[in-house]
PDB file of C-alpha atoms in Angstrom:
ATOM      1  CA  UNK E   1      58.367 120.754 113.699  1.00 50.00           C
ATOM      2  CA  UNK E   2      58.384 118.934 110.336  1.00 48.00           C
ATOM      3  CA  UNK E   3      60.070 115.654 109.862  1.00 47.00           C
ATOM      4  CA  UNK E   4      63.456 115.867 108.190  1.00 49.00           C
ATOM      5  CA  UNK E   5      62.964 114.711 104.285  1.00 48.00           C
ATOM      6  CA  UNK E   6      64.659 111.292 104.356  1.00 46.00           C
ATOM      7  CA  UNK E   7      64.803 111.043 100.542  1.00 46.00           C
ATOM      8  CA  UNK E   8      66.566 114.179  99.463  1.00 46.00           C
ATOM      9  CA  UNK E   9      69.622 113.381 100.825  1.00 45.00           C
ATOM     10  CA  UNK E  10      72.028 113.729  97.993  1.00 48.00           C
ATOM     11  CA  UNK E  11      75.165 112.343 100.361  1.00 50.00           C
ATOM     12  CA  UNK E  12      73.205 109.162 101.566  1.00 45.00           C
ATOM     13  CA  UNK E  13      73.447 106.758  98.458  1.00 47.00           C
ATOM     14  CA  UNK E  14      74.620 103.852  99.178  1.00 50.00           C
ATOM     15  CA  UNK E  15      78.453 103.345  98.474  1.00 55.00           C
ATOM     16  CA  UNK E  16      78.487 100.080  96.763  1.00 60.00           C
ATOM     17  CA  UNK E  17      81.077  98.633  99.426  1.00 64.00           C
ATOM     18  CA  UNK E  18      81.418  94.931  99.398  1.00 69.00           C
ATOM     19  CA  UNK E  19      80.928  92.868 102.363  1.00 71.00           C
ATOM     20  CA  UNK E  20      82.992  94.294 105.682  1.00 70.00           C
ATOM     21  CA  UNK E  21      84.223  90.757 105.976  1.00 83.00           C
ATOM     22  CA  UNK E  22      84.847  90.043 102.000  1.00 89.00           C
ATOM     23  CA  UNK E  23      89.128  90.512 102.677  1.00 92.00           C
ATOM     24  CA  UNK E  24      89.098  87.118 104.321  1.00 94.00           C
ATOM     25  CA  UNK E  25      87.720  84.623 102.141  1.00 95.00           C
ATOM     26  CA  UNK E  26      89.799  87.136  99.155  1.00 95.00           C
ATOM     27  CA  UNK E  27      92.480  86.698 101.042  1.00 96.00           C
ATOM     28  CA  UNK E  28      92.350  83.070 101.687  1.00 97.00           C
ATOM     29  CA  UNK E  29      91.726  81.841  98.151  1.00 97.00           C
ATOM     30  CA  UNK E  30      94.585  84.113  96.988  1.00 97.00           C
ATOM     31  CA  UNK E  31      96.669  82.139  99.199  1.00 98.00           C
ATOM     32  CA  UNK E  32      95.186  78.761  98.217  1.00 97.00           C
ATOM     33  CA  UNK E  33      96.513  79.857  94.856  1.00 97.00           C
ATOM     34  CA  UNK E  34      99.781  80.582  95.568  1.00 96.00           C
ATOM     35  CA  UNK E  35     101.017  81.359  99.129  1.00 95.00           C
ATOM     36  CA  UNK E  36     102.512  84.862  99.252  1.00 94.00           C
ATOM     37  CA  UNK E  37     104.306  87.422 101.419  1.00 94.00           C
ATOM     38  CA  UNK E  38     101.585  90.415 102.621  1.00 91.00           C
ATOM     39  CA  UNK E  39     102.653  92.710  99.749  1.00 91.00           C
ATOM     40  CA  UNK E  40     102.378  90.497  97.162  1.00 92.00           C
ATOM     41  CA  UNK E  41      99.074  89.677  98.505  1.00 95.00           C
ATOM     42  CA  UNK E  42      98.001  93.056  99.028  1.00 93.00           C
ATOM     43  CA  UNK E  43      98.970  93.616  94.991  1.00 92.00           C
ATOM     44  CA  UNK E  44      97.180  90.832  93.888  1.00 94.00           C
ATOM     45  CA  UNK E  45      94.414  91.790  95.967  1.00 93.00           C
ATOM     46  CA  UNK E  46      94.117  94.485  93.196  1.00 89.00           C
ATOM     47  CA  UNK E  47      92.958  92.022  90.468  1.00 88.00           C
ATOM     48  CA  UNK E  48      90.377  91.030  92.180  1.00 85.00           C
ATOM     49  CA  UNK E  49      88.982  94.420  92.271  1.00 82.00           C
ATOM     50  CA  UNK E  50      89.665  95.339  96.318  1.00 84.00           C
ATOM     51  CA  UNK E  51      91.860  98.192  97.357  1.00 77.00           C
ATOM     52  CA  UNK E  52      92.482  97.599 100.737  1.00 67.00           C
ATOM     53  CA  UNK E  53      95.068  98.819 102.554  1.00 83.00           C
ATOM     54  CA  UNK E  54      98.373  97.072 103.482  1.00 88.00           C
ATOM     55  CA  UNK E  55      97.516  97.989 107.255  1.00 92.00           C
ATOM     56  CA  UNK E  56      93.933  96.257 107.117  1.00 91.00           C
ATOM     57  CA  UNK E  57      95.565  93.282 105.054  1.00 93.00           C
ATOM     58  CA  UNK E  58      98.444  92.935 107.621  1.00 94.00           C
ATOM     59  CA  UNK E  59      95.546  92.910 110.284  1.00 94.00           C
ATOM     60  CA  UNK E  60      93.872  90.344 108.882  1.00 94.00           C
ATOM     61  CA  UNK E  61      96.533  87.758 107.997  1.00 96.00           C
ATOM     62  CA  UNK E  62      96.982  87.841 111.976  1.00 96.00           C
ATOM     63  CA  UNK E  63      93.393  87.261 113.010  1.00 96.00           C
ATOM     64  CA  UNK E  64      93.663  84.188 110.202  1.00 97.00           C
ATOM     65  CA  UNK E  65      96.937  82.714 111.241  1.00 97.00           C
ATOM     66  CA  UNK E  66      95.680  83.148 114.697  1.00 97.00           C
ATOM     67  CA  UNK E  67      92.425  80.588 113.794  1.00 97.00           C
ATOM     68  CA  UNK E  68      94.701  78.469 112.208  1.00 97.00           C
ATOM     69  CA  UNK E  69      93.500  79.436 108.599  1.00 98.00           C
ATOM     70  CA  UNK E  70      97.003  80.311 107.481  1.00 97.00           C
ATOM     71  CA  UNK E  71     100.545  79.725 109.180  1.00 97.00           C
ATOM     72  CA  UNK E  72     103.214  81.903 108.218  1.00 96.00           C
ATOM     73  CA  UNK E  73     107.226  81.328 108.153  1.00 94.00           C
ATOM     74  CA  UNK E  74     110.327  83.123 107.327  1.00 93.00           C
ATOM     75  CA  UNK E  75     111.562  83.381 103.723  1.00 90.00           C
ATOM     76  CA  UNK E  76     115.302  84.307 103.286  1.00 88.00           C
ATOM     77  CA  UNK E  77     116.396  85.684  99.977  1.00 83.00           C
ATOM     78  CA  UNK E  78     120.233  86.766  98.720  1.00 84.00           C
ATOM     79  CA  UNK E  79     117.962  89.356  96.593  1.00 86.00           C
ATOM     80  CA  UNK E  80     116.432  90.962  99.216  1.00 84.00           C
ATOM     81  CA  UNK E  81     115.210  91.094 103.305  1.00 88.00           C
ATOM     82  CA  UNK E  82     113.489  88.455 104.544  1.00 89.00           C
ATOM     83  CA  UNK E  83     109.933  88.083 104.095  1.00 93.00           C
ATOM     84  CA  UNK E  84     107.028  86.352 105.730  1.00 94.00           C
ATOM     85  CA  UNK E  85     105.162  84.402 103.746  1.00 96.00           C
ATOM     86  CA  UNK E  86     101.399  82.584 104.357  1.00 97.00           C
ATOM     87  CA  UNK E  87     100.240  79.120 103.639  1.00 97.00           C
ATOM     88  CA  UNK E  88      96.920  77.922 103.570  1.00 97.00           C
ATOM     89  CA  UNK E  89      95.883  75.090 106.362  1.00 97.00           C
ATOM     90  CA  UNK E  90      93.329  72.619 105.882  1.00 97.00           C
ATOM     91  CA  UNK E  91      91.584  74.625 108.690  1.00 97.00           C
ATOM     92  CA  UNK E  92      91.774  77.631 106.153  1.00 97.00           C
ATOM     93  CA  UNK E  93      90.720  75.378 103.176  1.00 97.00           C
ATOM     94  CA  UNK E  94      87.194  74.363 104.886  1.00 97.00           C
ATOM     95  CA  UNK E  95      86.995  78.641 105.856  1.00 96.00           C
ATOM     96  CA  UNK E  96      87.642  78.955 101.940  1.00 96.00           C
ATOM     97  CA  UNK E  97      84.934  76.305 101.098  1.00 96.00           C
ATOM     98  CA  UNK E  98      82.708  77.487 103.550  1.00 95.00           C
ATOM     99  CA  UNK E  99      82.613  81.042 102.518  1.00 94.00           C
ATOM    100  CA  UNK E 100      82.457  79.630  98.515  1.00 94.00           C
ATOM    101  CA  UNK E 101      78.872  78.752  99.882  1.00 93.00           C
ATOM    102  CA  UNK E 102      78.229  82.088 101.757  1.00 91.00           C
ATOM    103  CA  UNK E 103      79.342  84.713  98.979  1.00 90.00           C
ATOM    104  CA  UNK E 104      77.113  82.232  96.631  1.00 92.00           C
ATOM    105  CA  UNK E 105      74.004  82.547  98.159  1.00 91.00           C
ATOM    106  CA  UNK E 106      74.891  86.488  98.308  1.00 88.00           C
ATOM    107  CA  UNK E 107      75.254  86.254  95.045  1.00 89.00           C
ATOM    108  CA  UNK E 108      71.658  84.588  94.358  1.00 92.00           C
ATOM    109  CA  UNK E 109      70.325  87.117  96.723  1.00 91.00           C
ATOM    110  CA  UNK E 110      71.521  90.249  94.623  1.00 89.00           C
ATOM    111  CA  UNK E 111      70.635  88.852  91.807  1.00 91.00           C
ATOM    112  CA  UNK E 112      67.040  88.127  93.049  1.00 91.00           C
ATOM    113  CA  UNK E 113      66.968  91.705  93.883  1.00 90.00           C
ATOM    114  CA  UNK E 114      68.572  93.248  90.613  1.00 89.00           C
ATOM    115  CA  UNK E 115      65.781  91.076  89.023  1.00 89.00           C
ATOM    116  CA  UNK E 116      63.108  92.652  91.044  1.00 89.00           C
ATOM    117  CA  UNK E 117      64.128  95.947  90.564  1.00 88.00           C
ATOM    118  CA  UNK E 118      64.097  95.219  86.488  1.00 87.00           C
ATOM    119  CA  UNK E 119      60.679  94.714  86.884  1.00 87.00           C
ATOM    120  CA  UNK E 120      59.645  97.002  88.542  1.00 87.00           C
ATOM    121  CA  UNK E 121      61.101  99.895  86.243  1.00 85.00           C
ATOM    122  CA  UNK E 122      58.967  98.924  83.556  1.00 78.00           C
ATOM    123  CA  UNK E 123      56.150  98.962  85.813  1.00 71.00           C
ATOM    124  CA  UNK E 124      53.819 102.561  85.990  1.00 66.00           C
ATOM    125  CA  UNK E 125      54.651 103.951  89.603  1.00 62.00           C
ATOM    126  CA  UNK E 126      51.613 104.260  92.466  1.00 58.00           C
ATOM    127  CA  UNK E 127      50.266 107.976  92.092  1.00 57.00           C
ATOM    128  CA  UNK E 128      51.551 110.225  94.517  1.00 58.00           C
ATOM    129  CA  UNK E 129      49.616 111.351  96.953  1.00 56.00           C
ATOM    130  CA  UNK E 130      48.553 114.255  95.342  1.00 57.00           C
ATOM    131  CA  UNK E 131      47.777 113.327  92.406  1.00 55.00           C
ATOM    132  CA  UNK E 132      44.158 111.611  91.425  1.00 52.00           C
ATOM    133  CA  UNK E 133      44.133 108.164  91.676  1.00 50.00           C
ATOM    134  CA  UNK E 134      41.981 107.750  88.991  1.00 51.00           C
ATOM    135  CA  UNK E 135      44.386 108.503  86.266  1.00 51.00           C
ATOM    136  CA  UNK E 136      46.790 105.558  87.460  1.00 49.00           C
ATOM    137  CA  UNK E 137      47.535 103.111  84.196  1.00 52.00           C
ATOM    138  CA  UNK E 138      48.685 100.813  86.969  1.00 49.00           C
ATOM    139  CA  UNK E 139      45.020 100.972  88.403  1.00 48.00           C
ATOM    140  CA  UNK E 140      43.030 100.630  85.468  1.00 51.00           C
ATOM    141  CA  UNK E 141      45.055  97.830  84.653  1.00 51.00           C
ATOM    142  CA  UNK E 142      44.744  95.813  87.573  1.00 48.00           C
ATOM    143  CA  UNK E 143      40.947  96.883  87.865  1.00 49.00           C
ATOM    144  CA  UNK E 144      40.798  95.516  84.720  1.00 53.00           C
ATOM    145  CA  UNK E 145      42.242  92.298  85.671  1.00 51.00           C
ATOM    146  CA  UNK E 146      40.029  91.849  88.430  1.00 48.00           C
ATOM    147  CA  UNK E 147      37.133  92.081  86.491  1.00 50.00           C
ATOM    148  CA  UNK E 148      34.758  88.662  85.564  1.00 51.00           C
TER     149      UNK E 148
END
C-alpha cells in the first residue's frame, strides 16, 4: 500500500484565515473608538477587513461583557427601537493593550517568515532525489565555500 501523496492536494492550501480569536481584540478597539450597538459594530467590522457574521459578533460581545471587558445598556431612540449599545471597561482597555502586544509579536513573527521565504526563492532548490547530485549549483557553491 503506498502512502497517500501529501503534496498534491490541490484543496489543502492554506486559507489565509486570521487568528480564530482576532474578533475580540477587533472588536474591543472598535469599541474603544466609539462604543456602538452590535450592528454598527458588525459594519464597521467591515473596514477593518473581517466579515464575520452578526451571530458570531453577537456571541462574542457576551463572552466580553461577561469578563467585564465591555458593559452594555439600553439606548432609547424616537427614530427607531431600542438598541443595546457596548462600552469599553478599564478591564477591556488592559484586554485591548494586552492583545496590542500579542497581534505585534504575530506580526514580527510573519514577517520573519515572509522574510525567510524571500530568501529562499532566490536560492537554487536541493536536487530531487532523482536527479544527480552533482549537477546542484547550490552544491558547487557551497563546496566551493568550504574550500581553503
Amino acid at each position: 500500500m503506498q502512502p497517500a501523496n501529501r503534496g498534491a492536494c490541490m484543496d489543502c492550501r492554506p486559507s489565509g484565515a486570521l487568528p480564530k480569536s482576532f474578533l475580540e481584540p477587533c472588536l474591543l478597539l472598535l469599541i474603544k473608538e466609539e462604543p456602538g450597538y452590535g450592528y454598527d459594530l458588525v459594519t464597521r467590522l467591515s473596514n477593518l477587513g473581517l466579515d464575520d457574521d452578526s451571530a458570531a459578533v453577537y456571541r462574542t460581545l457576551r463572552s466580553l461583557e461577561q469578563r467585564g471587558e465591555v458593559y452594555s445598556y439600553w439606548h432609547t431612540s424616537s427614530t427607531g427601537p431600542a438598541r443595546r449599545m457596548y462600552g469599553l471597561t478599564p478591564a477591556g482597555d488592559e484586554a485591548l493593550s494586552a492583545s496590542v502586544t500579542a497581534v505585534t509579536e504575530t506580526h514580527q513573527a510573519i514577517e520573519r517568515y515572509l522574510c525567510r521565504h524571500a530568501l529562499v526563492q532566490g536560492r537554487p532548490s536541493l536536487p530531487r532525489a532523482d536527479e544527480p547530485a552533482r549537477n546542484s549549483p547550490l552544491l558547487h557553491d557551497l563546496a566551493r565555500r568550504s574550500r581553503p
